[in-house]
Tab-separated table of C-alpha atoms in Angstrom:
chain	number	residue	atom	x	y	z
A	1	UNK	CA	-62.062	36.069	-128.477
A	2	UNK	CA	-64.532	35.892	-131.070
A	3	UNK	CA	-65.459	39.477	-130.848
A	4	UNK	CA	-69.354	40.687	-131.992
A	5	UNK	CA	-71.115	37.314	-133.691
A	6	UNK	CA	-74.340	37.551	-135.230
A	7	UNK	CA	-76.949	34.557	-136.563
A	8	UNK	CA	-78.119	34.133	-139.319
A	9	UNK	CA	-75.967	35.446	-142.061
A	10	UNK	CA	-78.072	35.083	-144.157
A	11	UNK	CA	-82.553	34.932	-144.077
A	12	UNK	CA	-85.003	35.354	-146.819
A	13	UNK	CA	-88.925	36.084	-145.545
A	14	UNK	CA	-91.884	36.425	-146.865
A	15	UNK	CA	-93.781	39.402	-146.044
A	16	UNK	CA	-95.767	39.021	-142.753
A	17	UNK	CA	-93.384	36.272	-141.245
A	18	UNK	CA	-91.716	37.027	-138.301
A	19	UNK	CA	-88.161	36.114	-137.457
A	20	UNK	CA	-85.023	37.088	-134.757
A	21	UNK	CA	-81.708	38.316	-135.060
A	22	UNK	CA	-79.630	37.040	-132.587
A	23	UNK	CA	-75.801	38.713	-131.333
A	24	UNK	CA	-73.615	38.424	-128.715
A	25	UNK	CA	-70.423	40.032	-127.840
A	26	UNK	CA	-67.626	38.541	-125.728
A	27	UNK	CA	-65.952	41.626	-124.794
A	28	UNK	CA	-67.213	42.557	-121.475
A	29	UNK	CA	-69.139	46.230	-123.124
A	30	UNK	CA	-71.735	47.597	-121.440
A	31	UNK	CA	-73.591	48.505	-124.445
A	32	UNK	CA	-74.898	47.108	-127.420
A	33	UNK	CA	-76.332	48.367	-130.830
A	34	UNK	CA	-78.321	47.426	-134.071
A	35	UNK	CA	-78.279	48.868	-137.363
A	36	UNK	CA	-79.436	48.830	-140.758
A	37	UNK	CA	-77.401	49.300	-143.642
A	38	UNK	CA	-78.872	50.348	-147.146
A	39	UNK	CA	-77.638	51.407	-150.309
A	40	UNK	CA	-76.364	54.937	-150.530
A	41	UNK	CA	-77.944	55.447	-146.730
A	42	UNK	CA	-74.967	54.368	-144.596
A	43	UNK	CA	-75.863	53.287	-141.440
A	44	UNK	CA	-79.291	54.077	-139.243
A	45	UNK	CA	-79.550	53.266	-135.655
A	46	UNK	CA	-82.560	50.981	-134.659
A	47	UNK	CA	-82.400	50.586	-130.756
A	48	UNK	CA	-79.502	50.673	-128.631
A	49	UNK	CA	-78.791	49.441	-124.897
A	50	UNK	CA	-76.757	51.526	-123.038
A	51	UNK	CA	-76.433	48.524	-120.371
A	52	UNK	CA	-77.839	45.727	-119.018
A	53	UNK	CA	-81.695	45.953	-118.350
A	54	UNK	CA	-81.965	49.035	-120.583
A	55	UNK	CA	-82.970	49.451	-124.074
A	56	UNK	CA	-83.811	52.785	-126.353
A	57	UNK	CA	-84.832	53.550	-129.876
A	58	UNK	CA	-82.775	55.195	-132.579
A	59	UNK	CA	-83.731	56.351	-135.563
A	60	UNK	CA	-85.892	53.984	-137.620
A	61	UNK	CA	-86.995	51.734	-134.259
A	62	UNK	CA	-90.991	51.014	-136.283
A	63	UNK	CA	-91.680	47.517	-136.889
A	64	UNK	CA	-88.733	46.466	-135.038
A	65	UNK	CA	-88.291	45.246	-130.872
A	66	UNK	CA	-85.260	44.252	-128.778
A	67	UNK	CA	-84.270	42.184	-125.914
A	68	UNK	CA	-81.364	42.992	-123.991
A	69	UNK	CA	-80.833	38.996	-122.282
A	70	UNK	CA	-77.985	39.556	-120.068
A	71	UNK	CA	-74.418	41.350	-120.720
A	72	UNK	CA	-73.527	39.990	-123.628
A	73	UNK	CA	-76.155	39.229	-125.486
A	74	UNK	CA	-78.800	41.726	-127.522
A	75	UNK	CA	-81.217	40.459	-130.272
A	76	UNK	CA	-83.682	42.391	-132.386
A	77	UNK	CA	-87.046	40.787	-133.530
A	78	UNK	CA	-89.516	41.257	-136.425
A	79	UNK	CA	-93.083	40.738	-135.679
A	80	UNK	CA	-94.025	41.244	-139.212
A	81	UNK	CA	-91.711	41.586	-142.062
A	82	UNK	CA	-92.119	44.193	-144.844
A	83	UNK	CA	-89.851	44.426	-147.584
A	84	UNK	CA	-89.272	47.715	-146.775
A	85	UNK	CA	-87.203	45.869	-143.475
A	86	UNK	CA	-84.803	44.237	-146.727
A	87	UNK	CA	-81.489	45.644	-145.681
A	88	UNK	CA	-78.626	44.377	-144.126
A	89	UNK	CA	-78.359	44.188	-140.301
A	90	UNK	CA	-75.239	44.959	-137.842
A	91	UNK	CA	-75.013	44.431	-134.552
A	92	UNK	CA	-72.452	46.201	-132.062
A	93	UNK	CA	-70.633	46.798	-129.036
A	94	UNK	CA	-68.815	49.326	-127.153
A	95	UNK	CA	-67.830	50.325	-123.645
A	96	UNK	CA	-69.715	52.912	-122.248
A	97	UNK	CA	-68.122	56.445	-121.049
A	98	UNK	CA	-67.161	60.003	-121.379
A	99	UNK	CA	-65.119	60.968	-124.409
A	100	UNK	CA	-66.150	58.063	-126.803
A	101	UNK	CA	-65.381	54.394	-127.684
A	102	UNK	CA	-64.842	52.461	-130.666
A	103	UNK	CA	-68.324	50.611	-131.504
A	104	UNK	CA	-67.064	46.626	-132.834
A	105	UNK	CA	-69.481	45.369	-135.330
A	106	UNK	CA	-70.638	41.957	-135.767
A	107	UNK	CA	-70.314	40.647	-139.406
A	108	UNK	CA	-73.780	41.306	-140.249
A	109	UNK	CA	-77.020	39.816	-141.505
A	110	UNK	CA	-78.661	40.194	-145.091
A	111	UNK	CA	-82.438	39.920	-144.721
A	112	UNK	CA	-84.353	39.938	-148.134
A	113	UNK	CA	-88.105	40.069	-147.464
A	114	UNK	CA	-90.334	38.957	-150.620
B	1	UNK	CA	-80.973	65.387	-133.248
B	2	UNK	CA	-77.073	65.053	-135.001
B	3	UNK	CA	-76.963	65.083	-138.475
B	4	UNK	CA	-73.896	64.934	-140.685
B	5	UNK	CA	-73.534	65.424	-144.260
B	6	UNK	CA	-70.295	63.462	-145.792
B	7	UNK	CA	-68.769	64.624	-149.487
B	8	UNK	CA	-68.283	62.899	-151.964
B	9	UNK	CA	-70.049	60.207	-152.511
B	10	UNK	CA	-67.579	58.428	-154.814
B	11	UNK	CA	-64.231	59.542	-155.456
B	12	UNK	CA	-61.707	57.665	-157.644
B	13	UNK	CA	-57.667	58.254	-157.414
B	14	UNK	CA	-54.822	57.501	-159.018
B	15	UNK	CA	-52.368	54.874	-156.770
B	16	UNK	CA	-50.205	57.409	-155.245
B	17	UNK	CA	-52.348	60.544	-155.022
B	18	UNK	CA	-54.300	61.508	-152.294
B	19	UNK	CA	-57.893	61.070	-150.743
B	20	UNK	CA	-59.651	63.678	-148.674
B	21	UNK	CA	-63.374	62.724	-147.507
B	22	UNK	CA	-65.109	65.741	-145.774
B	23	UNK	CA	-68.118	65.856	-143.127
B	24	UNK	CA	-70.347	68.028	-141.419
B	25	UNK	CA	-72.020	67.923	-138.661
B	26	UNK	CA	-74.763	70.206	-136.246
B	27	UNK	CA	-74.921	69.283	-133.123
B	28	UNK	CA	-72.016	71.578	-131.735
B	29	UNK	CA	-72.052	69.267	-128.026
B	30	UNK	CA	-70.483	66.008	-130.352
B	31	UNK	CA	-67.137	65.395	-129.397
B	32	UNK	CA	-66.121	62.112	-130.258
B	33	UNK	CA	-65.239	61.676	-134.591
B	34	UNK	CA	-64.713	58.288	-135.738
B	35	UNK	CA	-63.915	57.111	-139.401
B	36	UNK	CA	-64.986	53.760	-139.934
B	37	UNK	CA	-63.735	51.311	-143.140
B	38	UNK	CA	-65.975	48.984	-145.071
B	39	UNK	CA	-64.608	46.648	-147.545
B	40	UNK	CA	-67.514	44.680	-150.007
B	41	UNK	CA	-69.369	42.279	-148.014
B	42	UNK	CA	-67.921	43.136	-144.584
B	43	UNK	CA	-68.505	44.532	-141.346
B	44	UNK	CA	-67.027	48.474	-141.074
B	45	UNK	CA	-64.112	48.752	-138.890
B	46	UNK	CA	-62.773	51.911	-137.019
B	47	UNK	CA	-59.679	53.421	-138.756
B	48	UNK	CA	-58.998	56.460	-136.914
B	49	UNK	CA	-61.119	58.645	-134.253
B	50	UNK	CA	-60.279	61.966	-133.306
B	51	UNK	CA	-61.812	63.672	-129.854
B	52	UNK	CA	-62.896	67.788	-129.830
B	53	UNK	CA	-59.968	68.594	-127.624
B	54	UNK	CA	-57.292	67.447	-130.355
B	55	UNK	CA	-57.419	69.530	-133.601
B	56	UNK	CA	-55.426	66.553	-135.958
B	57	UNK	CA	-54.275	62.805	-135.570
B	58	UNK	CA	-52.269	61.275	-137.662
B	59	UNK	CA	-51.859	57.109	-138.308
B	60	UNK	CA	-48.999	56.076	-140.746
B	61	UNK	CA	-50.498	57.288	-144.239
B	62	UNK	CA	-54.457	58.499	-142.761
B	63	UNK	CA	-54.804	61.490	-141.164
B	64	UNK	CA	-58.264	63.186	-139.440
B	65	UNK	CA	-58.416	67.187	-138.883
B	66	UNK	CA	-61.027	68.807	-136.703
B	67	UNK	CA	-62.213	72.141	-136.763
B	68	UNK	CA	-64.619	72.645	-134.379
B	69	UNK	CA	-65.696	75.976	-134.940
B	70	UNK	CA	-66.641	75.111	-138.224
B	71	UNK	CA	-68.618	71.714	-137.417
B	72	UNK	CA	-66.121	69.915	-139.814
B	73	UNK	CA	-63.859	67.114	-139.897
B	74	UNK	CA	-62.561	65.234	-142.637
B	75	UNK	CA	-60.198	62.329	-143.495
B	76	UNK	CA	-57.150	62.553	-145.476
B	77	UNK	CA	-55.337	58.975	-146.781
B	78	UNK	CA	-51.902	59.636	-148.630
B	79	UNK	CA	-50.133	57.784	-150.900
B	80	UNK	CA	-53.122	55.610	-151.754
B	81	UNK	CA	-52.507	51.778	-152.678
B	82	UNK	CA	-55.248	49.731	-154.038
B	83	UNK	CA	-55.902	48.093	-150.713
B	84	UNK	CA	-57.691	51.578	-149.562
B	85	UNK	CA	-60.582	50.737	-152.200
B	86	UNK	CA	-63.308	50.520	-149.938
B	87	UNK	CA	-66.547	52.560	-148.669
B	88	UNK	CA	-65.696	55.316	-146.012
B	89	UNK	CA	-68.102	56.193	-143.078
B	90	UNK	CA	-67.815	59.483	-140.911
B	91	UNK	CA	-70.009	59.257	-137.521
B	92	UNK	CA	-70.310	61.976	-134.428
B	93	UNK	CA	-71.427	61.399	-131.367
B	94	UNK	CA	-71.332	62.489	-127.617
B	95	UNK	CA	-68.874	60.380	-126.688
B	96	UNK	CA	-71.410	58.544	-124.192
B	97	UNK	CA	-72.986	61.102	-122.254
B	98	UNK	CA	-75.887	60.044	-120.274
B	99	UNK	CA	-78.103	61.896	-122.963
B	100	UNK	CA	-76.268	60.110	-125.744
B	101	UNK	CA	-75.171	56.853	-124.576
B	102	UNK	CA	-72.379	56.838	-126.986
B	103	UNK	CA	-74.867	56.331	-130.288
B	104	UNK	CA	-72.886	57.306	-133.227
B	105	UNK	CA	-74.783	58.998	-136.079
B	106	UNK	CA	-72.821	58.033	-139.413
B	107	UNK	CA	-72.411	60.027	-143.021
B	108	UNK	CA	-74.012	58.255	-145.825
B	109	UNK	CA	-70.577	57.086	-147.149
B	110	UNK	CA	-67.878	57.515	-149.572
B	111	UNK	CA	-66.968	55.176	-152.342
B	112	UNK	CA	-63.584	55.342	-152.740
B	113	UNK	CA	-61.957	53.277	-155.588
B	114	UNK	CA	-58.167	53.804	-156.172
B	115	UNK	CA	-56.912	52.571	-159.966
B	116	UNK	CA	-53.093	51.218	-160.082
């Protein structure tokens, strides 16, 4: 199993261009999750999808959208980057129930936007 | 919304002493406390997780306690080995309630570097 993959690793942008993270999990979770990662802020919530055919914001969802394509896969799109969107990007997975489950993360993306 | 506060920021130890990372949190319905591992350049990974109807849970040399009353929970490695070096996340959450959905909100971190 390759677990929680995530393309690219790596993307540099120039302010106003628009670009998509892509991720996809092979796990069989119902739910799927992207965050940002900053210095010093750990690690914010952007959207989530609890399941298939639903998708929510977190906490810092501006300037961002997401597509929930089927099961396994959940990408997150900028219209029009800022470098204020310069931050490194996780996607992840979990199952979905009562009492909590471990959230896998993909190995990330780092997005520098000039 | 959750919020939780995690101290300290950075915290340097001796190989062999011990680590203790603590966090608050406010939303007194969370019941699901994971501690999450992030080495430089990769992706965090879950360590331990402790659930609000178990007051401590111990793996090999980490621990977690709980104390619910309180809203705090913190993380306690012994016998550190240079290998622990790494930044520390806290995170509470519902534990996927339909108002939650299982989102986790995470502590800002804690650097810890351990010196041989």
């Amino acid at each position: 199993n390759a677990g929680v993959t995530q393309t690219p690793k790596f993307q540099v942008l120039k302010t106003g261009q628009s670009m998509t993270l892509q991720c996809a999990q092979d796990m069989n979770h119902n739910s799927m999750y992207w965050y940002r990662q900053d210095p010093g802020m750990g690690l914010r919530l952007i959207y989530y999808s609890a399941s298939e055919g639903t998708t929510d914001k977190g906490e810092v969802p501006n300037g961002y959208n997401v597509s929930r394509l089927n099961k396994r896969e959940f990408s997150l799109r900028l219209e029009s980057a800022a470098p204020s969107q310069t931050s490194v990007y996780f996607c992840a997975s979990s199952f979905l129930g009562t009492g909590g489950y471990e959230q896998y993360f993909g190995p990330g993306t780092r997005l520098t936007v000039t | 919304g959750e919020n939780v506060e995690q101290h300290p920021s950075t915290l340097s130890v001796q190989e062999g002493d011990s680590a203790v990372i603590k966090c608050t949190y406010s939303d007194s319905a969370s019941n699901y406390f994971p501690w999450y591992k992030q080495e430089l350049g990769k992706r965090p990974q879950l360590i331990i997780d402790i659930r609000s109807n178990v007051g401590e849970k111990k793996d090999q040399r980490i621990a977690v306690t709980l104390n619910k009353t309180a809203k705090h929970f913190s993380l306690h490695i012994t016998e550190t080995q240079p290998e622990d070096s790494a930044v520390y996340f806290c995170a509470a959450s519902r534990g996927g309630e339909t108002d939650s959905w299982g989102k986790l909100q995470f502590g800002a971190g804690t650097q810890v570097v351990v010196t041989p």
